Every structure is written in structure tokens, then in C-alpha cells.
Amino acid sequence: MAQLGIKIHDLEFKNPVTVASGTFGFGEEMAQFVDLNKLGGIFVKGLTLKNREGNDYPRMAETASGMLNAVGLQNKGIDYFTHHIYPNIKDYNTHIIANVNGGTVEEYVELTEKLNELDRVTAIELNISCPNVKAGGMLFGTSCPSAIAVTDAVRKVYDKTLIVKLSPNVTDIAEMARAVEGAGADSISLINTLVGMAIDAEKRKPILSTVTGGLSGPAIKPVALRMVWQCYKSVKIPIFGIGGIMNATDAIEFILAGSSAIQVGTANFIDPTISEKIILGIDEYLNRHKIASVSELIGALEVH
Amino acid sequence: MGHFFMSRTNKIIEDHKVIEVLNPSPGNYFLTLQSPVEIPAILPGNFAEIKVPDAPDVFLRRPFSILDVDYKNRLIRFYVKVIGKGTKKLGELNVGDQVSMIYPLGNSYTLPQPGHKALIVGGGSGIAPFILLGKALIKNSNEVTFLIGGRSKQDVLLINELSSYGAVLITTEDGSLGERGLVTEHSVFRPDKFKFDKIYTCGPDPMMKAVGDLATAAGIDCEASLENMMACGFGICLCCITPTQEGNKRVCWDGPVFNVNYLKWHS
């Protein structure tokens, strides 16, 4: 067995395989399929201060090698999470990482302060890249000054590990990565979904109720790999690679491009046990290549 | 609100072998598959998520109501109505092919008191849960009447099988079988005949809403099984939501069966 442990800021992860926010519920729903204790970490479903009903149906469109979603951060709010969900998941032996969303900087800060009270939430992922909400979300993650403002404000009230989730819907991802690193992020995760749309030609109407939505799945993997690689060359903080990871080979590719850890997202919808299989597959790869530790592979891409 | 029994344990994620593919009329298929392991208890309304094999352009699994189960021989049966590329490919399966499936998913129809009379109304692919429902009702000592609608007589399937559990009434839009018109126009809904204790429905949303309205107007409890687009089928993607009295609920997790009075339907 190879060494699968990795470090993100001051947190030890037993392996680099985590699951992406919005693709794994709060963990509870998936416990019937996966031994949650085996995962490196769980990025739970995006949280907001107050209950959000999300967008109208239809919220999903299947596309070539992927899907569009327009869920719009449906969740019952932080207080419900604290009292009804957190007690059920806090004792799993894995990192519970909260995905933090807000319409204003003040909302991000207030939500972060509430999460700071929960001992077993060992890190937060600042979501400044959700494309499916009208206020906040991606608006914060597509301009450097606002990304800096929200990261800086949250940093001031949060001492634990702060991960910032970047949007790919920008001209220069490395510039965004440097901006949030400068504002105090301990880590970045990328990529969130790419804004896209799907059309029903027969009805001459958009398929999603919101017209546009976020594209995920293998369709976005090449873009995600490129962006992880660009960020790896631009910042010193560790990276969670995300984008169409369907198997262990995909995960290895992201690690080679510069990810310290990865998030499995849309693949959970098709095979809810895939995260465990990816852990085994990474181990198999390391053994086959006689590599003692996965950390040796981080950014080990041989460009020339 | 009705209390729905959740079948949350003993999920199967396995490749199943295709045992039989029947094609009773154009665009309609009945698939029988064999599980490599014992099949857990399946309740009427439960569904499976099927991965369409050898179809790179079909990315997500597809949800199908479970039509029937033979626990002894580990067989599970589905009705597949061709509506898109995924269902088309499933109709092209051959005996011996392997198909990955996850089940049982979702909640189930609730049963009325023994002795009560039930009317089961459906059309199109909505007939899929009715065999298991009919069996469960008969076992519960209920009197069962089916009302099945279709465009034409070749769209009205499973009549022989359903008739072993109760009377089968039929409507077709072209009048080629049973009464002419939509299911909701059938004479069984006339006040002198519409005497049931429980109504069950599955089919297109407008049909279910109309059946629900007729049931509610007559003071009869009614449950509908919804068929929204799903990405996962097991409660995590939040794509298949339907508006209810308590906000947006997941059809795959809180449903697919809902009491009609709980639903707000999509506008």
C-alpha cells in the first residue's frame, strides 16, 4: 500500500479523494452506498444563512459527456444544518468541509462565524463561483477586487483552513488564484461549473428554467486540467482539482497537473460508490509505478 | 398527509443479465433481467436507475418504475417506452447483455384499509408500477379497478396481466378500444359510479393533476407517482424537485409517490 496521505494547509487528509459540494448531499444520503470514513473529505452541499428553495424545475439537462444544472443552492440554511444534520455527520472519521455561500460579503462573514462554532467542520470552502444564483455567487468570483474583498473579510473571522472555490468563467484563472492567495486563502479548489445552456429545438425553448446553468462532467475535464495547471504554476497554496473526474486515471491526471487533492463531483450521480473505487485505483497506480507516496506526484507533469 | 414507507436499506448496485426483451407494439418494450444477488423487498412505486450500456451519448442513468419481481428466480421486469436516445438503446438490448442497475429507490404507494375499494388510473409509461400495486392491494384484501388510457389500442398494454388483479377499464383517444376520449372523461368518474376509497395515479403530469382534482372534489384520498428528470435518483443532485406545501421536494427521495393535496404541481 502506497502512502496516500496529503496535507492541505495544516490539515492531514488520509487520501486525496474528496467529494464535491452539491454532488454528495450532506453525506447522510450517501452513507448507504459509501463508507464515508474511507474518504479524504466531504464537501457538503452548499449552505446559506437562510432557507433557499432554489430555482424552478427543470434544473437539469443532459449534454454530451456531461450535464447542466441550475439547482440554485437549495438548502434549509445554516441553523437547520447545525441542529439537524451536523449531529448526524460529525463523528465520521473524515474532514467535513462546509461550502459557504452569500449574496453579500456580510452574509459570507456571518455564515462563516456560525460555522466557526462547529468543531468538526475542519475547513470551509468559500463558494464565489456558483453560476445559478442571482445575487452574489459567481459575481464575487469573476472580478479580482470582489474576490479579494470577500476572501479578506472571511479570513478576518476564520482561523481554520480557508479554501476558495474558483470560477472558470474568467479570462485569467491564474490572476484570480493569485488574488485570493494574497487575500489569505489557505487553498483553492477549481473548477466550479462552466456557464452553458441547452435548447429544445422542437419547442424552440431553453431546457433549463433559468435558461443558463452550470456544465459539469467529463466535457469540462480538459478545461479544468488546463486551469489547475495554470494555477499550480502561479500560486504556492495547495489546490483541490475538480472537473469531470470519473475514475482513478482522471484523478491522477489532476494530481500531475498540480492538484494536491481532488473532488469527485458529477460521477457520484452515476456511480455513488465511485469515490471509494478512485481511492483504490490511485493506490494501484502508485504501486504499479513504484511510487511510495502520492505527494510525489503533485505537479509532477513532465512538460518536455 | 399520508405516511410513506421509505425503503432505504439493502440497495443493490449490480450488473444484471438481460433474460428477455419483448416488443408488444412499436416503441414499447418489456425487459426482464436477472440479478446476480438476492433481490431485496420491492414496494409498489419503487424505481431503479439503469445505466444504458454501450451508449456514450447517454451520460446519466435513467429511472424506471419496477414493473414486477420474481424473488425466487431473482428476476426483475421493466416497461420501457421509447421517448429518447436512452430508452431507444434499451429497446435494442439483446439477451445476455449486462446492465448496471441501482435499486430499490424512492418511496411507495400506501395501502388503504382492508376491504376498501381502490381505483388505479394511468396512461403511457405510467402503467409501470401498477402490477406491483395491484398485487399488494389484492394481498391487502382490497377491491381493485384499473383505468388505463392511451392514444390508440396499441398504446394500451398489460391488460391481461392487470385483469388478474381487478377489473380493467380502458379509454383511447381514437376510440379503437374502450371508451373514446381521455382517461379523465371515462364514465367511471360520473358521480353515480365514482365510489372509491382510494385513488392511485401515474402518468403525464396534466393527467395526474386532473385525476387528483376529481378525487379531491369527491373527497377521495389520492396518491400520484411523479416522473421528473433526474440526474442521480438517490437524493443528492436536487434536480428532480417538485413544488409542495412544504417547499421544493426531491421526487427521487421524498417521492416519487406524493399525496395529491401535498403537491402544488409545476405551473
Coordinates of C-alpha atoms in Angstrom, one line a residue, chain B residues 1-182:
Chain B
M1 CA -50.6 13.7 4.9
G2 CA -50.2 10.0 4.1
H3 CA -47.3 8.2 5.7
F4 CA -45.0 6.8 3.1
F5 CA -42.8 3.8 3.9
M6 CA -39.3 4.6 2.9
S7 CA -37.2 1.7 1.5
R8 CA -33.8 3.0 2.5
T9 CA -31.8 -0.2 3.0
N10 CA -30.4 -3.1 1.0
K11 CA -29.6 -1.1 -2.1
I12 CA -28.4 -3.2 -5.0
I13 CA -25.7 -1.8 -7.4
E14 CA -25.0 -4.7 -9.7
D15 CA -24.8 -5.7 -13.3
H16 CA -27.9 -7.6 -14.3
K17 CA -28.2 -10.1 -17.2
V18 CA -30.9 -9.5 -19.8
I19 CA -33.1 -12.6 -19.9
E20 CA -35.9 -11.5 -22.2
V21 CA -36.8 -8.5 -24.4
L22 CA -40.4 -8.3 -25.6
N23 CA -41.7 -5.8 -28.1
P24 CA -45.5 -6.0 -28.0
S25 CA -46.0 -2.9 -30.2
P26 CA -43.8 -0.2 -31.8
G27 CA -41.9 1.7 -29.3
N28 CA -42.9 -0.4 -26.3
Y29 CA -40.6 -3.0 -24.7
F30 CA -40.7 -5.3 -21.6
L31 CA -37.3 -6.2 -20.3
T32 CA -36.6 -9.0 -17.9
L33 CA -33.2 -9.0 -16.1
Q34 CA -31.6 -11.4 -13.7
S35 CA -29.9 -10.2 -10.6
P36 CA -26.6 -11.9 -9.5
V37 CA -27.7 -11.5 -5.9
E38 CA -30.9 -11.9 -3.9
I39 CA -33.4 -9.1 -4.7
P40 CA -34.5 -7.1 -1.6
A41 CA -38.1 -6.4 -0.9
I42 CA -39.6 -4.2 -3.7
L43 CA -42.6 -2.0 -2.9
P44 CA -45.1 -0.7 -5.4
G45 CA -43.8 2.6 -6.7
N46 CA -40.1 1.9 -6.1
F47 CA -37.8 2.5 -9.1
A48 CA -34.4 1.6 -10.4
E49 CA -31.7 3.7 -12.0
I50 CA -30.5 2.0 -15.1
K51 CA -27.2 2.7 -16.9
V52 CA -27.8 2.3 -20.6
P53 CA -24.9 0.1 -21.8
D54 CA -22.7 0.9 -24.8
A55 CA -24.2 4.4 -25.2
P56 CA -21.5 7.0 -24.8
D57 CA -24.1 9.7 -25.6
V58 CA -26.3 8.7 -22.7
F59 CA -24.3 10.1 -19.8
L60 CA -26.7 9.7 -16.9
R61 CA -28.6 6.7 -15.6
R62 CA -32.3 6.6 -16.4
P63 CA -35.1 6.0 -13.8
F64 CA -37.7 3.3 -14.4
S65 CA -40.5 2.1 -12.2
I66 CA -40.2 -1.6 -11.3
L67 CA -42.9 -3.5 -13.1
D68 CA -42.6 -6.8 -11.4
V69 CA -40.3 -9.1 -9.4
D70 CA -39.7 -12.8 -9.2
Y71 CA -37.7 -13.1 -6.0
K72 CA -37.3 -16.9 -6.3
N73 CA -35.6 -16.7 -9.7
R74 CA -34.0 -13.2 -9.0
L75 CA -35.8 -11.7 -11.9
I76 CA -36.8 -8.0 -12.2
R77 CA -39.0 -6.7 -15.0
F78 CA -39.4 -3.2 -16.6
Y79 CA -41.6 -1.5 -19.1
V80 CA -39.6 0.7 -21.4
K81 CA -41.5 3.2 -23.6
V82 CA -39.2 4.7 -26.2
I83 CA -39.1 8.5 -25.7
G84 CA -35.4 9.4 -26.3
K85 CA -32.0 8.0 -27.1
G86 CA -31.6 6.2 -23.7
T87 CA -34.9 4.3 -24.0
K88 CA -34.3 3.6 -27.7
K89 CA -31.0 1.9 -26.8
L90 CA -32.6 -0.1 -24.0
G91 CA -35.1 -1.5 -26.6
E92 CA -32.1 -2.7 -28.7
L93 CA -30.7 -4.8 -25.8
N94 CA -30.1 -8.5 -26.6
V95 CA -30.5 -11.5 -24.3
G96 CA -27.3 -12.0 -22.4
D97 CA -26.3 -8.3 -22.3
Q98 CA -25.2 -6.9 -18.9
V99 CA -26.9 -3.8 -17.5
S100 CA -25.9 -1.9 -14.4
M101 CA -28.8 -1.0 -12.0
I102 CA -29.3 0.6 -8.7
Y103 CA -32.5 -0.2 -6.7
P104 CA -34.8 -0.1 -4.9
L105 CA -35.1 3.7 -4.9
G106 CA -37.8 6.1 -3.7
N107 CA -40.9 5.6 -1.5
S108 CA -44.0 3.6 -2.4
Y109 CA -47.8 3.9 -2.6
T110 CA -49.5 3.4 0.7
L111 CA -52.3 0.8 1.1
P112 CA -55.8 1.6 2.3
Q113 CA -57.6 -0.3 5.0
P114 CA -58.5 -3.9 4.0
G115 CA -61.9 -4.1 2.3
H116 CA -61.6 -0.6 0.8
K117 CA -62.1 -0.1 -2.9
A118 CA -59.2 1.3 -5.0
L119 CA -59.1 2.9 -8.4
I120 CA -55.8 2.9 -10.3
V121 CA -55.6 5.4 -13.2
G122 CA -52.7 5.6 -15.6
G123 CA -51.6 6.2 -19.1
G124 CA -48.4 5.8 -21.2
S125 CA -45.4 4.7 -19.2
G126 CA -47.4 5.4 -16.1
I127 CA -48.8 1.9 -16.0
A128 CA -45.3 0.6 -14.9
P129 CA -46.0 0.5 -11.1
F130 CA -49.5 -1.0 -11.4
I131 CA -48.7 -4.7 -11.4
L132 CA -46.9 -4.5 -8.0
L133 CA -49.6 -2.1 -6.8
G134 CA -52.4 -4.5 -7.9
K135 CA -50.6 -7.4 -6.2
A136 CA -50.1 -5.5 -2.9
L137 CA -53.8 -4.4 -2.9
I138 CA -55.1 -7.9 -3.5
K139 CA -52.9 -9.2 -0.7
N140 CA -54.3 -6.4 1.5
S141 CA -57.9 -7.6 0.7
N142 CA -58.8 -4.5 -1.4
E143 CA -61.1 -4.4 -4.4
V144 CA -59.1 -3.1 -7.4
T145 CA -60.3 -1.3 -10.6
F146 CA -57.8 -0.2 -13.2
L147 CA -58.5 2.6 -15.7
I148 CA -55.9 2.7 -18.5
G149 CA -55.8 5.3 -21.2
G150 CA -53.9 5.6 -24.5
R151 CA -54.0 7.3 -27.8
S152 CA -54.9 4.1 -29.6
K153 CA -55.4 0.4 -28.8
Q154 CA -51.7 -0.4 -29.4
D155 CA -50.7 2.0 -26.6
V156 CA -52.9 0.2 -24.1
L157 CA -50.6 -2.5 -22.7
L158 CA -50.6 -5.1 -19.9
I159 CA -54.4 -5.6 -19.9
N160 CA -54.3 -9.3 -19.5
E161 CA -51.8 -9.1 -16.6
L162 CA -53.7 -6.3 -14.8
S163 CA -57.0 -8.2 -15.2
S164 CA -55.7 -10.9 -12.8
Y165 CA -55.9 -8.2 -10.0
G166 CA -59.1 -6.4 -10.8
A167 CA -61.5 -5.0 -13.5
V168 CA -59.7 -3.1 -16.3
L169 CA -61.5 -0.1 -17.8
I170 CA -60.0 1.4 -20.9
T171 CA -60.1 4.7 -22.8
T172 CA -58.5 5.5 -26.2
E173 CA -58.4 8.9 -27.8
D174 CA -59.3 7.4 -31.2
G175 CA -62.0 5.1 -29.7
S176 CA -60.2 1.9 -31.0
L177 CA -60.6 0.3 -27.6
G178 CA -62.8 1.0 -24.6
E179 CA -64.5 4.4 -24.3
R180 CA -63.4 7.2 -26.6
G181 CA -61.6 10.1 -25.0
L182 CA -59.1 10.9 -22.3

